[in-house]
Amino acid sequence: MSSSKQPVALVAGASGIVGTGIAQRLVADGWRVLCASRSGGGCVPGTEGIAVDLMDPQACRQALLPYEDISHVFYAAYQQAQSRAAEVAPNLGMLRNVVEAASAAAPGLRKIVLVTGAKFYGIQWGAVSTPCRESDARQLPPNFYYDQQDFLCQAQRGQAWSWVNLIPPFVSGFAVGNPMNLVLGIGIYAAVCKELGLPLRFPGSTGAYDALHQIADAQQIGAAASWAASAEAAANQAFNVANGDAARWRNTWPVIAASLGMEAAQPKTMPLADVMPDQQAVWNRVAQRQGLRGIDIAKIVDWAWVDYMLRMSHDVVLETGKIRRAGFHACIETDRVFVQRLRELQEHKVIPR
């Protein structure tokens, strides 16, 4: 981002997959990056940490008060709850707290970049009309993504800043400690299968194996967020963002297997939420032999969520013409970047080589 003054970003949710990707891209682009988290640690090299509980509005105001030079807010925080309805209050509340605190502290605030997801189009309820477009009619609530965008619409009135909502489909990226992590889940599942001398069977449904879908890697979301921060066309509207190619697990799964030195096998629907926690002894054997990090595989990954992702038997395809027409043209290859993410986990001794 070219400017005579260094832009200052506040990244909420920087410890997650998407937030990490955004923070990394902004650091590479020369931004000063502030990462808001409970611990207050800088989650990405080159960033500064701010200790704050995003659920506490007063704590947010106090924590951001010294940072009057914040120019942009990038919001990728998420609070899981037991139901769709229960997700609304905490996730809307955290966004409101961050936006109101940043607006009060930083008179030069220019843009708020929100990242939501394809649940905006109701993919969690079943098949939807594809490709999903930003102009599509909403589905029945509850859906906290709707509440978040509606809040930004209302809060922006009379303000100098504008907002953007980036909507990715499935997400890939590097993170450890984020249970909703498809790459890590597949990596651990593959390591257990390999140790037991089994081929890499696709554990989801046959419908999901053949369905057409898209992935947005955190690298691509970070690039889109950096673009949206300065693009004049990216103001007070939503944009779909994806890697640039559509994929099917039928084609991607053999690529993953080959990258891990395994044979791919046809789908066999397997309840990972039931069977993977029982593989700790197998995992411990692999980890001890290869000097891997000590992890509790029942907790490091949300296996019920992985089951949900790998059993989505309908197409999940977003129309990305709008963001391209507005000026964002980055494109990366899904299979290549998925393998790259597995390699990162290997390099950090999270999964075996």
Short mmCIF file of C-alpha atoms in Angstrom, two decimals:
data_model
loop_
_atom_site.label_atom_id
_atom_site.label_comp_id
_atom_site.label_asym_id
_atom_site.label_seq_id
_atom_site.Cartn_x
_atom_site.Cartn_y
_atom_site.Cartn_z
CA MET A 1 0.00 0.00 0.00
CA SER A 2 1.65 3.20 -1.15
CA SER A 3 1.34 6.09 1.28
CA SER A 4 3.57 8.78 2.69
CA LYS A 5 2.50 7.62 6.14
CA GLN A 6 2.77 4.02 7.26
CA PRO A 7 -0.74 2.54 7.62
CA VAL A 8 -1.59 0.99 10.97
CA ALA A 9 -3.72 -2.14 11.11
CA LEU A 10 -5.59 -3.61 14.04
CA VAL A 11 -6.15 -7.33 13.41
CA ALA A 12 -8.77 -8.99 15.59
CA GLY A 13 -8.55 -12.78 15.50
CA ALA A 14 -4.91 -12.82 14.46
CA SER A 15 -4.26 -16.17 16.17
CA GLY A 16 -6.68 -17.95 13.85
CA ILE A 17 -6.04 -19.24 10.35
CA VAL A 18 -7.56 -16.26 8.52
CA GLY A 19 -6.22 -13.62 10.89
CA THR A 20 -2.72 -15.07 10.64
CA GLY A 21 -2.87 -14.90 6.85
CA ILE A 22 -4.01 -11.28 6.97
CA ALA A 23 -1.35 -10.24 9.48
CA GLN A 24 1.40 -11.94 7.49
CA ARG A 25 0.37 -10.19 4.29
CA LEU A 26 0.14 -6.77 5.94
CA VAL A 27 3.59 -7.13 7.51
CA ALA A 28 4.99 -8.10 4.10
CA ASP A 29 3.30 -5.02 2.59
CA GLY A 30 5.00 -2.70 5.08
CA TRP A 31 2.16 -2.05 7.52
CA ARG A 32 2.47 -1.57 11.25
CA VAL A 33 0.32 -4.43 12.54
CA LEU A 34 -1.34 -4.61 15.96
CA CYS A 35 -2.76 -7.99 16.97
CA ALA A 36 -5.56 -7.97 19.53
CA SER A 37 -5.78 -11.10 21.68
CA ARG A 38 -6.35 -12.19 25.28
CA SER A 39 -2.67 -13.06 25.72
CA GLY A 40 -1.41 -9.83 24.18
CA GLY A 41 1.28 -11.62 22.22
CA GLY A 42 2.20 -10.73 18.66
CA CYS A 43 0.88 -13.78 16.83
CA VAL A 44 2.97 -13.18 13.71
CA PRO A 45 6.62 -12.06 13.49
CA GLY A 46 6.83 -8.34 12.91
CA THR A 47 3.55 -7.58 14.71
CA GLU A 48 2.76 -6.00 18.07
CA GLY A 49 0.39 -7.54 20.59
CA ILE A 50 -2.45 -5.85 22.46
CA ALA A 51 -3.87 -7.73 25.45
CA VAL A 52 -7.66 -7.40 25.43
CA ASP A 53 -10.83 -9.41 25.93
CA LEU A 54 -12.91 -8.64 22.85
CA MET A 55 -16.06 -9.66 24.73
CA ASP A 56 -15.60 -6.76 27.16
CA PRO A 57 -16.55 -3.36 25.64
CA GLN A 58 -14.86 -1.32 28.36
CA ALA A 59 -11.68 -3.38 28.10
CA CYS A 60 -11.65 -2.80 24.34
CA ARG A 61 -11.96 0.95 24.77
CA GLN A 62 -9.19 1.06 27.35
CA ALA A 63 -6.86 -1.19 25.34
CA LEU A 64 -7.23 0.77 22.09
CA LEU A 65 -7.23 4.25 23.61
CA PRO A 66 -3.42 4.72 23.16
CA TYR A 67 -3.57 3.78 19.47
CA GLU A 68 -5.01 6.88 17.87
CA ASP A 69 -3.10 6.18 14.64
CA ILE A 70 -5.07 3.03 13.73
CA SER A 71 -6.09 3.48 10.11
CA HIS A 72 -7.70 0.10 9.38
CA VAL A 73 -9.41 -2.69 11.29
CA PHE A 74 -9.29 -6.26 9.99
CA TYR A 75 -11.79 -8.47 11.78
CA ALA A 76 -11.49 -12.27 11.66
CA ALA A 77 -12.38 -13.25 15.24
CA TYR A 78 -14.85 -16.04 15.97
CA GLN A 79 -16.47 -17.40 19.11
CA GLN A 80 -17.90 -20.90 18.81
CA ALA A 81 -21.20 -21.70 20.50
CA GLN A 82 -23.50 -24.69 20.88
CA SER A 83 -26.04 -23.55 18.30
CA ARG A 84 -26.42 -21.14 15.38
CA ALA A 85 -28.65 -18.95 17.52
CA ALA A 86 -26.18 -18.90 20.41
CA GLU A 87 -23.40 -17.76 18.07
CA VAL A 88 -25.11 -14.45 17.29
CA ALA A 89 -24.68 -12.52 20.55
CA PRO A 90 -20.95 -13.14 21.17
CA ASN A 91 -19.85 -12.73 17.55
CA LEU A 92 -21.88 -9.59 17.00
CA GLY A 93 -20.80 -8.26 20.37
CA MET A 94 -17.09 -8.70 19.73
CA LEU A 95 -17.31 -6.93 16.38
CA ARG A 96 -19.30 -4.07 17.88
CA ASN A 97 -16.82 -3.70 20.73
CA VAL A 98 -13.83 -3.54 18.39
CA VAL A 99 -15.44 -1.14 15.91
CA GLU A 100 -16.76 1.24 18.56
CA ALA A 101 -13.46 1.24 20.45
CA ALA A 102 -11.40 1.81 17.30
CA SER A 103 -13.75 4.57 16.11
CA ALA A 104 -13.47 6.34 19.45
CA ALA A 105 -9.68 6.01 19.69
CA ALA A 106 -8.67 6.65 16.08
CA PRO A 107 -10.09 9.74 14.34
CA GLY A 108 -8.25 8.78 11.16
CA LEU A 109 -9.89 5.35 10.86
CA ARG A 110 -10.48 4.72 7.15
CA LYS A 111 -11.74 1.19 6.63
CA ILE A 112 -13.01 -1.91 8.40
CA VAL A 113 -12.44 -5.22 6.62
CA LEU A 114 -14.67 -8.01 7.91
CA VAL A 115 -14.16 -11.65 6.93
CA THR A 116 -17.21 -13.91 7.16
CA GLY A 117 -17.78 -17.06 5.11
CA ALA A 118 -19.95 -19.04 2.73
CA LYS A 119 -22.47 -19.77 5.47
CA PHE A 120 -23.66 -16.32 4.43
CA TYR A 121 -25.32 -18.21 1.54
CA GLY A 122 -26.82 -20.98 3.68
CA ILE A 123 -24.47 -23.79 2.68
CA GLN A 124 -24.76 -25.13 6.25
CA TRP A 125 -28.45 -25.89 5.64
CA GLY A 126 -27.95 -27.88 2.44
CA ALA A 127 -27.67 -27.39 -1.32
CA VAL A 128 -27.81 -23.82 -2.60
CA SER A 129 -28.06 -22.32 -6.06
CA THR A 130 -24.54 -21.99 -7.45
CA PRO A 131 -22.52 -20.01 -8.15
CA CYS A 132 -23.37 -17.99 -5.04
CA ARG A 133 -23.47 -14.27 -5.76
CA GLU A 134 -23.20 -11.33 -3.39
CA SER A 135 -26.66 -10.21 -4.58
CA ASP A 136 -28.35 -13.50 -3.63
CA ALA A 137 -31.32 -13.31 -1.26
CA ARG A 138 -30.54 -14.20 2.33
CA GLN A 139 -31.59 -17.45 4.00
CA LEU A 140 -33.60 -17.77 7.19
CA PRO A 141 -31.73 -16.63 10.31
CA PRO A 142 -30.14 -17.11 12.77
CA ASN A 143 -26.87 -16.30 11.01
CA PHE A 144 -24.44 -14.02 12.81
CA TYR A 145 -22.83 -13.06 9.50
CA TYR A 146 -26.02 -11.17 8.66
CA ASP A 147 -25.97 -9.43 12.02
CA GLN A 148 -22.34 -8.42 11.58
CA GLN A 149 -22.83 -6.93 8.12
CA ASP A 150 -26.04 -5.17 9.18
CA PHE A 151 -24.21 -3.68 12.14
CA LEU A 152 -21.45 -2.30 9.90
CA CYS A 153 -24.05 -0.79 7.57
CA GLN A 154 -25.69 1.01 10.46
CA ALA A 155 -22.50 2.00 12.30
CA GLN A 156 -20.94 3.48 9.15
CA ARG A 157 -23.62 6.12 8.70
CA GLY A 158 -22.12 9.54 9.30
CA GLN A 159 -18.61 8.12 9.64
CA ALA A 160 -15.54 8.82 7.51
CA TRP A 161 -14.64 5.14 7.38
CA SER A 162 -16.12 2.51 5.07
CA TRP A 163 -16.41 -1.25 5.39
CA VAL A 164 -15.89 -4.38 3.27
CA ASN A 165 -17.16 -7.90 3.87
CA LEU A 166 -14.95 -10.60 2.33
CA ILE A 167 -16.77 -13.92 1.89
CA PRO A 168 -14.53 -16.99 1.37
CA PRO A 169 -15.77 -20.59 0.91
CA PHE A 170 -13.81 -23.41 2.61
CA VAL A 171 -10.57 -22.09 4.16
CA SER A 172 -7.06 -23.57 4.31
CA GLY A 173 -4.03 -22.23 6.11
CA PHE A 174 -1.39 -22.84 8.75
CA ALA A 175 -2.32 -22.74 12.41
CA VAL A 176 -1.89 -24.93 15.47
CA GLY A 177 -4.36 -24.51 18.31
CA ASN A 178 -7.31 -23.70 16.08
CA PRO A 179 -9.52 -26.84 16.20
CA MET A 180 -11.50 -25.91 13.08
CA ASN A 181 -8.52 -26.72 10.86
CA LEU A 182 -9.12 -28.93 7.84
CA VAL A 183 -5.45 -29.21 6.82
CA LEU A 184 -4.34 -30.28 10.29
CA GLY A 185 -7.20 -32.75 10.60
CA ILE A 186 -6.34 -34.42 7.29
CA GLY A 187 -2.65 -34.43 8.20
CA ILE A 188 -3.21 -36.20 11.53
CA TYR A 189 -5.70 -38.65 10.04
CA ALA A 190 -3.22 -39.49 7.26
CA ALA A 191 -0.37 -40.02 9.72
CA VAL A 192 -2.42 -42.51 11.74
CA CYS A 193 -3.46 -44.39 8.59
CA LYS A 194 0.13 -44.53 7.37
CA GLU A 195 1.40 -45.82 10.70
CA LEU A 196 -1.19 -48.61 10.60
CA GLY A 197 -0.26 -49.55 7.04
CA LEU A 198 -3.57 -48.36 5.61
CA PRO A 199 -4.18 -46.45 2.39
CA LEU A 200 -5.46 -42.89 2.63
CA ARG A 201 -9.20 -43.44 2.31
CA PHE A 202 -11.37 -40.36 1.91
CA PRO A 203 -13.31 -40.45 5.21
CA GLY A 204 -16.19 -38.28 4.05
CA SER A 205 -19.23 -39.08 1.94
CA THR A 206 -19.23 -40.19 -1.69
CA GLY A 207 -21.33 -37.13 -2.49
CA ALA A 208 -18.71 -34.81 -1.02
CA TYR A 209 -15.97 -36.68 -2.88
CA ASP A 210 -17.57 -35.75 -6.20
CA ALA A 211 -19.06 -32.35 -5.34
CA LEU A 212 -17.53 -29.20 -6.82
CA HIS A 213 -16.14 -26.80 -4.25
CA GLN A 214 -13.73 -23.93 -3.78
CA ILE A 215 -11.15 -23.15 -1.14
CA ALA A 216 -9.74 -19.79 -0.12
CA ASP A 217 -6.32 -20.15 1.43
CA ALA A 218 -5.38 -17.70 4.16
CA GLN A 219 -2.69 -16.38 1.80
CA GLN A 220 -5.37 -15.45 -0.74
CA ILE A 221 -7.66 -13.94 1.88
CA GLY A 222 -4.74 -11.89 3.18
CA ALA A 223 -4.04 -10.60 -0.32
CA ALA A 224 -7.71 -9.71 -0.79
CA ALA A 225 -7.83 -7.94 2.57
CA SER A 226 -4.75 -5.89 1.73
CA TRP A 227 -6.30 -4.97 -1.62
CA ALA A 228 -9.65 -4.08 -0.04
CA ALA A 229 -7.94 -1.78 2.45
CA SER A 230 -6.94 0.71 -0.24
CA ALA A 231 -9.19 -0.01 -3.22
CA GLU A 232 -11.67 2.79 -3.81
CA ALA A 233 -14.08 0.30 -5.36
CA ALA A 234 -14.11 -1.74 -2.15
CA ALA A 235 -16.39 0.39 -0.02
CA ASN A 236 -19.56 -0.56 1.86
CA GLN A 237 -20.18 -3.82 0.06
CA ALA A 238 -19.40 -7.53 0.10
CA PHE A 239 -17.04 -9.49 -2.17
CA ASN A 240 -16.64 -13.23 -2.60
CA VAL A 241 -13.02 -14.38 -2.61
CA ALA A 242 -11.54 -17.78 -3.50
CA ASN A 243 -8.27 -19.20 -4.74
CA GLY A 244 -9.32 -18.93 -8.35
CA ASP A 245 -9.95 -22.57 -9.29
CA ALA A 246 -12.73 -25.00 -8.44
CA ALA A 247 -11.84 -28.45 -7.11
CA ARG A 248 -13.24 -31.89 -6.31
CA TRP A 249 -11.90 -34.10 -3.54
CA ARG A 250 -11.87 -36.90 -6.15
CA ASN A 251 -9.01 -35.03 -7.85
CA THR A 252 -7.36 -33.43 -4.83
CA TRP A 253 -7.28 -36.50 -2.58
CA PRO A 254 -4.75 -38.47 -4.69
CA VAL A 255 -2.52 -35.37 -4.80
CA ILE A 256 -2.60 -35.19 -1.00
CA ALA A 257 -1.89 -38.91 -0.67
CA ALA A 258 1.06 -38.75 -3.07
CA SER A 259 2.54 -35.78 -1.20
CA LEU A 260 2.52 -37.88 1.98
CA GLY A 261 3.93 -41.00 0.33
CA MET A 262 0.64 -42.89 0.52
CA GLU A 263 -1.78 -44.67 -1.78
CA ALA A 264 -5.18 -43.02 -2.14
CA ALA A 265 -8.32 -45.10 -1.72
CA GLN A 266 -11.98 -44.62 -2.52
CA PRO A 267 -14.36 -42.99 -0.03
CA LYS A 268 -15.34 -44.87 3.11
CA THR A 269 -17.52 -42.69 5.32
CA MET A 270 -15.88 -42.81 8.73
CA PRO A 271 -17.04 -40.96 11.87
CA LEU A 272 -13.75 -39.28 12.69
CA ALA A 273 -15.29 -37.68 15.77
CA ASP A 274 -15.73 -41.20 17.18
CA VAL A 275 -12.61 -43.00 15.96
CA MET A 276 -9.81 -40.42 15.96
CA PRO A 277 -9.71 -39.73 19.73
CA ASP A 278 -9.02 -43.46 20.18
CA GLN A 279 -5.85 -43.22 18.05
CA GLN A 280 -3.78 -41.35 20.64
CA ALA A 281 -1.52 -44.36 21.34
CA VAL A 282 -0.78 -44.72 17.62
CA TRP A 283 -0.08 -41.01 17.36
CA ASN A 284 2.21 -41.07 20.40
CA ARG A 285 4.26 -43.81 18.77
CA VAL A 286 4.71 -41.74 15.62
CA ALA A 287 5.42 -38.55 17.56
CA GLN A 288 8.07 -40.17 19.74
CA ARG A 289 9.83 -41.76 16.79
CA GLN A 290 9.93 -38.55 14.74
CA GLY A 291 10.34 -36.02 17.55
CA LEU A 292 7.00 -34.29 16.97
CA ARG A 293 5.20 -31.91 19.27
CA GLY A 294 3.22 -33.54 22.00
CA ILE A 295 -0.46 -33.01 21.20
CA ASP A 296 -3.80 -34.39 22.32
CA ILE A 297 -5.37 -35.39 19.02
CA ALA A 298 -8.83 -35.44 20.58
CA LYS A 299 -8.57 -31.72 21.34
CA ILE A 300 -6.19 -30.25 18.76
CA VAL A 301 -8.81 -30.81 16.02
CA ASP A 302 -12.60 -30.50 16.12
CA TRP A 303 -13.25 -33.87 14.49
CA ALA A 304 -17.02 -33.36 14.36
CA TRP A 305 -16.36 -30.23 12.30
CA VAL A 306 -14.01 -32.16 9.98
CA ASP A 307 -16.76 -34.76 9.52
CA TYR A 308 -19.17 -31.96 8.65
CA MET A 309 -16.77 -30.46 6.11
CA LEU A 310 -15.98 -33.77 4.40
CA ARG A 311 -19.62 -34.83 4.18
CA MET A 312 -20.90 -31.69 2.46
CA SER A 313 -22.29 -33.41 -0.61
CA HIS A 314 -23.56 -30.34 -2.45
CA ASP A 315 -21.55 -27.94 -4.60
CA VAL A 316 -20.02 -24.93 -2.84
CA VAL A 317 -19.01 -22.50 -5.57
CA LEU A 318 -18.88 -18.72 -5.22
CA GLU A 319 -19.03 -16.37 -8.18
CA THR A 320 -15.90 -14.22 -8.00
CA GLY A 321 -16.43 -11.93 -10.97
CA LYS A 322 -17.40 -8.97 -8.80
CA ILE A 323 -14.08 -8.77 -6.94
CA ARG A 324 -12.16 -9.24 -10.20
CA ARG A 325 -14.09 -6.46 -11.90
CA ALA A 326 -13.30 -4.26 -8.90
CA GLY A 327 -9.56 -4.85 -9.37
CA PHE A 328 -8.45 -7.91 -7.36
CA HIS A 329 -6.84 -10.44 -9.68
CA ALA A 330 -4.65 -12.69 -7.50
CA CYS A 331 -5.03 -16.40 -8.24
CA ILE A 332 -3.43 -19.45 -6.63
CA GLU A 333 -3.72 -23.20 -7.27
CA THR A 334 -5.74 -25.04 -4.62
CA ASP A 335 -4.02 -28.45 -4.77
CA ARG A 336 -0.56 -26.91 -4.70
CA VAL A 337 -1.27 -24.65 -1.74
CA PHE A 338 -2.96 -27.47 0.21
CA VAL A 339 0.21 -29.54 -0.12
CA GLN A 340 2.22 -26.47 0.84
CA ARG A 341 0.22 -26.20 4.08
CA LEU A 342 0.89 -29.86 4.89
CA ARG A 343 4.61 -29.22 4.31
CA GLU A 344 4.47 -26.31 6.78
CA LEU A 345 2.99 -28.60 9.42
CA GLN A 346 5.80 -31.06 8.75
CA GLU A 347 8.47 -28.37 8.99
CA HIS A 348 7.08 -27.24 12.34
CA LYS A 349 7.10 -30.86 13.57
CA VAL A 350 3.34 -30.98 13.98
CA ILE A 351 2.81 -33.95 11.63
CA PRO A 352 5.37 -36.53 10.44
CA ARG A 353 7.23 -36.44 7.16
#
